Amino acid sequence: MKLKSLIAVALLSAASIGVAQATAYNVDLINTTGNLWTGGFNATPDPLGAFTDTFTFTPDATFGSTAQAFLANLSVTGSDASSINFSSANLNGIALTGFGGPTVFGYAQGEVLAPTNLLFNGPMVLTVMGNSNGGSYGGTFNLNLAPVPEPETYGMLLAGLGVLGFLARRRKQS
């Protein structure tokens, strides 16, 4: 009889344990103007409860560039302010501070979320964790890439500075 009670308790405990939902999204970034790449994302965590969403942003751009990453036009939808509570987020492993609670990521629109000299060596991965009570969220991810100068560019810079130095010295002697 004791064994049946233990099995019943074990089954009841296993059924009541919440499972964290992990969902991966791939977002292609589109080159809108110059060095700006942009892409929209949205998620509706399902089932209700804890969630971890991973967004992989992939621009067709040159690796080795420096980058600035922006999240803009963020919105949360739901029946009330507690429809989604964010616990943390990171971009390429860099923790984003100010996250938590029923806020729109805790950031003003367009605020820089990564170091301005972040080296772009592949896809940008945004991981968002929290708890859902029936809401959804979404926004726009912007990536501004500054191309890395080619060696020829540095050569022309040095040649130009050399010419300026030569002219300045020549002018000083006359």
Coordinates of N, CA and C in Angstrom, one line a residue:
M1 N 0.8 -1.2 0.0 CA 0.0 0.0 0.0 C 0.9 1.3 0.0
K2 N 2.0 1.2 0.7 CA 2.9 2.3 0.8 C 3.5 2.6 -0.6
L3 N 3.8 1.6 -1.3 CA 4.4 1.8 -2.7 C 3.4 2.5 -3.6
K4 N 2.1 2.2 -3.5 CA 1.1 2.8 -4.4 C 1.0 4.3 -4.0
S5 N 1.1 4.6 -2.7 CA 1.0 6.0 -2.3 C 2.3 6.8 -2.8
L6 N 3.4 6.2 -2.8 CA 4.7 6.8 -3.2 C 4.6 7.1 -4.8
I7 N 4.1 6.1 -5.5 CA 4.0 6.2 -6.9 C 3.0 7.3 -7.3
A8 N 1.9 7.4 -6.6 CA 0.9 8.4 -6.8 C 1.4 9.8 -6.5
V9 N 2.2 10.0 -5.4 CA 2.8 11.2 -5.1 C 3.8 11.6 -6.2
A10 N 4.6 10.6 -6.6 CA 5.6 10.9 -7.7 C 5.0 11.4 -9.0
L11 N 3.9 10.7 -9.4 CA 3.2 11.1 -10.6 C 2.6 12.5 -10.5
L12 N 2.0 12.7 -9.4 CA 1.4 14.1 -9.1 C 2.5 15.2 -9.1
S13 N 3.6 14.9 -8.5 CA 4.7 15.9 -8.5 C 5.2 16.1 -9.9
A14 N 5.4 15.0 -10.7 CA 5.9 15.2 -12.0 C 5.0 16.0 -12.9
A15 N 3.7 15.8 -12.7 CA 2.7 16.5 -13.5 C 2.6 18.0 -13.2
S16 N 3.0 18.3 -12.0 CA 2.8 19.7 -11.6 C 4.1 20.6 -11.8
I17 N 5.1 19.9 -12.3 CA 6.4 20.7 -12.6 C 6.2 21.4 -13.9
G18 N 6.5 22.7 -13.9 CA 6.4 23.6 -15.1 C 7.6 23.4 -15.9
V19 N 7.4 23.4 -17.2 CA 8.5 23.2 -18.2 C 8.8 24.5 -18.8
A20 N 10.0 25.0 -18.9 CA 10.4 26.2 -19.5 C 10.4 26.0 -21.0
Q21 N 9.7 26.9 -21.7 CA 9.6 26.8 -23.2 C 10.8 27.5 -23.8
A22 N 11.5 26.8 -24.7 CA 12.6 27.4 -25.4 C 12.3 27.4 -26.9
T23 N 12.3 28.6 -27.5 CA 12.0 28.7 -28.9 C 13.1 29.5 -29.6
A24 N 13.5 29.0 -30.8 CA 14.5 29.7 -31.6 C 13.8 30.3 -32.8
Y25 N 14.2 31.5 -33.2 CA 13.7 32.2 -34.3 C 14.9 32.7 -35.2
N26 N 14.8 32.6 -36.5 CA 15.8 33.1 -37.4 C 15.2 34.3 -38.1
V27 N 16.0 35.4 -38.0 CA 15.5 36.6 -38.7 C 16.6 37.1 -39.6
D28 N 16.2 37.2 -40.9 CA 17.1 37.8 -41.9 C 17.1 39.3 -41.9
L29 N 18.2 39.9 -41.7 CA 18.3 41.4 -41.7 C 18.4 41.8 -43.2
I30 N 17.7 42.9 -43.5 CA 17.7 43.5 -44.8 C 18.4 44.8 -44.8
N31 N 19.3 45.0 -45.8 CA 20.1 46.2 -45.9 C 19.1 47.3 -46.4
T32 N 18.8 48.3 -45.6 CA 17.8 49.3 -45.9 C 18.5 50.5 -46.5
T33 N 19.6 51.0 -45.9 CA 20.3 52.1 -46.5 C 21.8 52.0 -46.0
G34 N 22.7 52.2 -46.9 CA 24.1 52.2 -46.6 C 24.5 51.0 -45.8
N35 N 25.0 51.2 -44.5 CA 25.4 50.2 -43.7 C 24.4 49.8 -42.6
L36 N 23.1 50.2 -42.8 CA 22.1 49.8 -41.8 C 21.3 48.6 -42.3
W37 N 21.3 47.6 -41.4 CA 20.6 46.4 -41.6 C 19.4 46.3 -40.6
T38 N 18.2 45.9 -41.0 CA 17.1 45.9 -40.1 C 16.2 44.6 -40.3
G39 N 15.5 44.2 -39.3 CA 14.6 43.1 -39.3 C 13.7 43.1 -38.2
G40 N 12.4 42.8 -38.4 CA 11.4 42.7 -37.4 C 11.3 41.3 -36.7
F41 N 10.9 41.3 -35.5 CA 10.8 40.0 -34.8 C 9.6 40.1 -33.8
N42 N 9.0 39.0 -33.6 CA 7.9 38.9 -32.6 C 7.8 37.5 -32.0
A43 N 7.2 37.4 -30.9 CA 7.1 36.1 -30.2 C 5.9 36.1 -29.3
T44 N 5.2 34.9 -29.3 CA 4.1 34.7 -28.4 C 4.5 33.4 -27.7
P45 N 5.1 33.5 -26.5 CA 5.5 32.3 -25.7 C 4.3 31.4 -25.5
D46 N 4.5 30.1 -25.8 CA 3.4 29.2 -25.6 C 4.0 27.8 -25.2
P47 N 3.7 27.2 -24.2 CA 2.6 27.4 -23.3 C 2.9 28.5 -22.3
L48 N 1.9 28.9 -21.5 CA 2.1 29.9 -20.5 C 3.2 29.5 -19.5
G49 N 3.9 30.4 -18.9 CA 4.9 30.1 -17.9 C 6.2 30.6 -18.4
A50 N 7.3 30.0 -17.8 CA 8.7 30.4 -18.1 C 9.0 30.1 -19.6
F51 N 9.7 31.1 -20.2 CA 10.2 30.9 -21.6 C 11.6 31.5 -21.8
T52 N 12.2 30.9 -22.8 CA 13.5 31.4 -23.3 C 13.4 31.5 -24.8
D53 N 13.4 32.7 -25.3 CA 13.4 32.9 -26.8 C 14.7 33.3 -27.3
T54 N 15.1 32.7 -28.4 CA 16.4 33.0 -29.0 C 16.2 33.5 -30.4
F55 N 16.6 34.8 -30.7 CA 16.5 35.4 -32.0 C 17.9 35.5 -32.6
T56 N 18.0 34.8 -33.8 CA 19.3 34.9 -34.5 C 19.2 35.8 -35.7
F57 N 19.9 37.0 -35.7 CA 19.8 38.0 -36.7 C 21.0 37.8 -37.6
T58 N 20.7 37.6 -38.9 CA 21.8 37.3 -39.9 C 21.7 38.2 -41.0
P59 N 22.6 39.2 -41.1 CA 22.7 40.1 -42.2 C 23.7 39.5 -43.2
D60 N 23.5 39.8 -44.5 CA 24.4 39.4 -45.5 C 25.5 40.5 -45.6
A61 N 26.4 40.5 -44.6 CA 27.4 41.6 -44.5 C 28.8 41.0 -44.3
T62 N 29.7 41.9 -44.3 CA 31.1 41.5 -44.2 C 31.5 41.3 -42.7
F63 N 32.0 40.1 -42.5 CA 32.4 39.8 -41.1 C 33.7 40.6 -40.8
G64 N 33.9 40.9 -39.6 CA 35.1 41.6 -39.2 C 34.8 43.1 -39.1
S65 N 33.6 43.5 -39.3 CA 33.2 45.0 -39.2 C 32.9 45.3 -37.8
T66 N 33.0 46.6 -37.4 CA 32.5 47.0 -36.1 C 31.0 47.3 -36.2
A67 N 30.3 47.1 -35.2 CA 28.9 47.2 -35.2 C 28.3 47.9 -34.0
Q68 N 27.1 48.6 -34.3 CA 26.3 49.1 -33.2 C 24.9 48.4 -33.4
A69 N 24.4 47.8 -32.3 CA 23.1 47.1 -32.3 C 22.1 47.9 -31.6
F70 N 20.9 48.0 -32.2 CA 19.8 48.8 -31.6 C 18.5 47.9 -31.6
L71 N 17.7 48.0 -30.6 CA 16.4 47.5 -30.6 C 15.5 48.7 -30.6
A72 N 14.5 48.7 -31.5 CA 13.6 49.8 -31.6 C 12.2 49.4 -31.8
N73 N 11.3 50.3 -31.6 CA 9.8 50.0 -31.8 C 9.4 48.8 -31.1
L74 N 9.8 48.6 -29.8 CA 9.4 47.4 -29.1 C 8.0 47.6 -28.5
S75 N 7.3 46.5 -28.5 CA 6.0 46.5 -27.9 C 5.6 45.2 -27.3
V76 N 4.8 45.3 -26.2 CA 4.3 44.1 -25.5 C 2.8 44.2 -25.6
T77 N 2.1 43.1 -26.0 CA 0.7 43.1 -26.0 C 0.1 42.0 -25.1
G78 N -1.0 42.3 -24.5 CA -1.6 41.4 -23.6 C -2.8 42.1 -22.9
S79 N -3.5 41.3 -22.1 CA -4.7 41.8 -21.4 C -4.3 42.9 -20.3
D80 N -3.1 42.8 -19.8 CA -2.7 43.8 -18.7 C -1.2 43.9 -18.7
A81 N -0.7 44.8 -17.8 CA 0.7 45.0 -17.8 C 1.5 43.8 -17.4
S82 N 0.9 42.8 -16.8 CA 1.7 41.7 -16.3 C 1.5 40.5 -17.3
S83 N 1.1 40.8 -18.5 CA 1.0 39.7 -19.5 C 2.3 39.0 -19.8
I84 N 3.4 39.8 -19.7 CA 4.7 39.2 -19.9 C 5.6 39.9 -18.9
N85 N 6.4 39.1 -18.2 CA 7.4 39.6 -17.3 C 8.8 39.1 -17.7
F86 N 9.7 40.1 -18.1 CA 11.0 39.7 -18.6 C 11.9 39.6 -17.4
S87 N 12.8 38.5 -17.4 CA 13.7 38.3 -16.3 C 15.1 38.8 -16.7
S88 N 15.5 38.5 -17.9 CA 16.8 38.9 -18.4 C 16.9 38.7 -19.9
A89 N 18.0 39.3 -20.5 CA 18.2 39.2 -21.9 C 19.7 39.5 -22.1
N90 N 20.2 38.9 -23.2 CA 21.6 39.2 -23.6 C 21.7 39.2 -25.1
L91 N 22.7 39.9 -25.6 CA 23.0 40.0 -27.0 C 24.4 39.5 -27.2
N92 N 24.5 38.4 -27.9 CA 25.8 37.7 -28.1 C 26.5 37.5 -26.8
G93 N 25.8 37.1 -25.8 CA 26.4 36.8 -24.5 C 26.6 38.0 -23.6
I94 N 26.3 39.2 -24.1 CA 26.5 40.5 -23.3 C 25.2 40.8 -22.6
A95 N 25.2 40.7 -21.3 CA 23.9 40.9 -20.6 C 23.4 42.3 -20.8
L96 N 22.1 42.4 -21.0 CA 21.4 43.7 -21.2 C 20.9 44.1 -19.8
T97 N 21.3 45.2 -19.2 CA 20.8 45.6 -17.9 C 19.5 46.4 -18.1
G98 N 18.8 46.5 -17.0 CA 17.5 47.2 -17.0 C 16.4 46.4 -17.4
F99 N 16.6 45.1 -17.6 CA 15.6 44.1 -17.9 C 14.9 43.7 -16.7
G100 N 13.6 43.5 -16.8 CA 12.9 42.9 -15.7 C 11.5 43.5 -15.5
G101 N 10.6 42.7 -15.1 CA 9.2 43.1 -14.9 C 8.4 43.3 -16.1
P102 N 7.2 43.9 -16.0 CA 6.3 44.1 -17.1 C 6.6 45.4 -17.9
T103 N 7.9 45.5 -18.3 CA 8.3 46.7 -19.1 C 8.6 46.3 -20.5
V104 N 8.7 47.3 -21.3 CA 9.1 47.1 -22.7 C 10.6 47.0 -22.8
F105 N 11.1 45.9 -22.3 CA 12.5 45.6 -22.3 C 13.3 46.6 -21.4
G106 N 12.7 47.6 -20.8 CA 13.4 48.5 -19.9 C 14.2 49.5 -20.7
Y107 N 14.0 49.6 -22.0 CA 14.8 50.5 -22.8 C 14.0 51.5 -23.5
A108 N 14.6 52.7 -23.8 CA 13.9 53.7 -24.6 C 14.1 53.2 -26.1
Q109 N 13.3 53.6 -26.9 CA 13.4 53.2 -28.3 C 14.7 53.7 -28.9
G110 N 15.4 52.8 -29.6 CA 16.6 53.1 -30.3 C 17.8 53.2 -29.4
E111 N 17.7 52.9 -28.1 CA 18.9 53.0 -27.3 C 19.9 51.9 -27.6
V112 N 21.2 52.3 -27.6 CA 22.2 51.3 -27.9 C 22.3 50.2 -26.9
L113 N 22.2 49.0 -27.3 CA 22.2 47.8 -26.4 C 23.5 47.1 -26.3
A114 N 24.5 47.4 -27.1 CA 25.7 46.7 -27.2 C 26.8 47.7 -27.2
P115 N 28.0 47.3 -26.9 CA 29.2 48.2 -27.0 C 29.3 48.7 -28.4
T116 N 29.6 50.0 -28.5 CA 29.7 50.6 -29.8 C 30.7 50.0 -30.7
N117 N 31.7 49.4 -30.1 CA 32.8 48.8 -30.9 C 32.7 47.2 -30.9
L118 N 31.5 46.7 -30.9 CA 31.3 45.3 -31.0 C 31.8 44.8 -32.3
L119 N 32.6 43.7 -32.3 CA 33.1 43.2 -33.5 C 32.1 42.2 -34.1
F120 N 31.8 42.4 -35.3 CA 30.8 41.6 -36.0 C 31.5 40.4 -36.6
N121 N 31.3 39.2 -36.0 CA 32.0 38.0 -36.6 C 31.0 37.0 -36.9
G122 N 29.7 37.3 -37.1 CA 28.7 36.3 -37.5 C 27.4 36.8 -37.0
P123 N 26.4 35.9 -37.0 CA 25.1 36.2 -36.6 C 25.0 36.9 -35.2
M124 N 24.1 37.8 -35.0 CA 23.9 38.4 -33.7 C 22.7 37.6 -33.1
V125 N 22.9 37.2 -31.8 CA 22.0 36.3 -31.1 C 21.4 37.1 -29.9
L126 N 20.1 37.3 -29.9 CA 19.4 37.9 -28.8 C 18.7 36.8 -28.1
T127 N 18.9 36.7 -26.8 CA 18.2 35.7 -26.0 C 17.4 36.4 -24.9
V128 N 16.1 36.2 -24.9 CA 15.2 36.8 -24.0 C 14.6 35.8 -23.1
M129 N 14.6 36.0 -21.8 CA 14.0 35.1 -20.8 C 12.9 35.8 -20.0
G130 N 11.9 35.1 -19.6 CA 10.9 35.6 -18.8 C 9.8 34.7 -18.5
N131 N 8.6 35.2 -18.1 CA 7.4 34.5 -17.8 C 6.2 35.1 -18.5
S132 N 5.5 34.2 -19.1 CA 4.3 34.7 -19.9 C 3.0 34.3 -19.3
N133 N 2.1 35.3 -19.2 CA 0.7 35.1 -18.8 C -0.3 35.3 -19.9
G134 N 0.2 35.0 -21.1 CA -0.8 35.2 -22.2 C -0.5 36.3 -23.2
G135 N 0.7 37.0 -23.0 CA 1.0 38.1 -23.9 C 1.9 37.8 -25.0
S136 N 2.3 38.7 -25.8 CA 3.3 38.6 -26.8 C 4.1 39.8 -26.9
Y137 N 5.3 39.8 -27.6 CA 6.1 40.9 -27.7 C 6.8 40.9 -29.0
G138 N 7.3 42.0 -29.4 CA 8.0 42.1 -30.7 C 8.7 43.4 -30.8
G139 N 9.4 43.6 -31.9 CA 10.1 44.9 -32.2 C 10.9 44.8 -33.5
T140 N 11.8 45.8 -33.6 CA 12.7 45.9 -34.7 C 14.1 45.8 -34.2
F141 N 15.0 45.1 -34.9 CA 16.4 45.0 -34.6 C 17.1 45.7 -35.7
N142 N 18.0 46.7 -35.3 CA 18.8 47.4 -36.3 C 20.2 47.2 -36.0
L143 N 21.0 46.9 -37.0 CA 22.4 46.7 -36.9 C 23.1 47.7 -37.9
N144 N 24.0 48.5 -37.3 CA 24.7 49.5 -38.1 C 26.2 49.1 -38.2
L145 N 26.6 48.7 -39.4 CA 27.9 48.1 -39.6 C 28.8 49.2 -40.2
A146 N 30.0 49.3 -39.6 CA 31.0 50.2 -40.2 C 32.1 49.3 -40.8
P147 N 32.3 49.4 -42.1 CA 33.3 48.5 -42.7 C 34.7 48.7 -42.2
V148 N 35.4 47.6 -42.2 CA 36.8 47.7 -41.8 C 37.6 48.2 -43.0
P149 N 38.5 49.3 -42.8 CA 39.2 49.8 -43.9 C 40.2 48.7 -44.5
E150 N 40.4 48.8 -45.8 CA 41.3 47.8 -46.5 C 42.7 48.4 -46.3
P151 N 43.7 47.6 -46.4 CA 45.1 48.0 -46.3 C 45.5 49.2 -47.3
E152 N 44.8 49.1 -48.5 CA 45.1 50.2 -49.4 C 44.7 51.6 -48.9
T153 N 43.6 51.6 -48.1 CA 43.1 52.8 -47.5 C 44.1 53.4 -46.6
Y154 N 44.7 52.5 -45.7 CA 45.8 53.0 -44.8 C 47.0 53.5 -45.6
G155 N 47.3 52.8 -46.7 CA 48.4 53.2 -47.5 C 48.2 54.6 -48.1
M156 N 47.0 54.9 -48.6 CA 46.7 56.2 -49.1 C 46.7 57.3 -48.0
L157 N 46.3 56.9 -46.8 CA 46.3 57.9 -45.7 C 47.7 58.2 -45.4
L158 N 48.6 57.2 -45.3 CA 50.0 57.5 -44.9 C 50.7 58.3 -46.0
A159 N 50.4 58.0 -47.3 CA 51.0 58.8 -48.4 C 50.5 60.2 -48.4
G160 N 49.3 60.4 -48.1 CA 48.7 61.8 -48.0 C 49.4 62.6 -46.9
L161 N 49.5 61.9 -45.7 CA 50.2 62.6 -44.6 C 51.6 62.9 -44.9
G162 N 52.3 62.0 -45.6 CA 53.7 62.2 -46.0 C 53.8 63.4 -46.9
V163 N 52.9 63.6 -47.9 CA 52.9 64.7 -48.8 C 52.7 66.0 -48.0
L164 N 51.7 66.0 -47.1 CA 51.4 67.2 -46.2 C 52.7 67.5 -45.4
G165 N 53.3 66.5 -44.8 CA 54.5 66.8 -44.1 C 55.6 67.4 -44.9
F166 N 55.8 66.8 -46.1 CA 56.8 67.3 -47.1 C 56.6 68.8 -47.4
L167 N 55.3 69.1 -47.7 CA 54.9 70.5 -48.1 C 55.1 71.4 -46.9
A168 N 54.8 71.0 -45.7 CA 54.9 71.9 -44.5 C 56.4 72.1 -44.3
R169 N 57.2 71.1 -44.4 CA 58.7 71.3 -44.2 C 59.3 72.2 -45.3
R170 N 58.8 72.0 -46.5 CA 59.3 72.9 -47.6 C 58.9 74.3 -47.4
R171 N 57.7 74.5 -47.0 CA 57.2 75.9 -46.7 C 58.0 76.6 -45.6
K172 N 58.3 75.8 -44.6 CA 59.1 76.3 -43.4 C 60.5 76.7 -43.8
Q173 N 61.1 76.0 -44.7 CA 62.5 76.3 -45.1 C 62.6 77.5 -46.0
S174 N 61.5 77.9 -46.8 CA 61.6 79.0 -47.7 C 61.2 80.3 -47.0

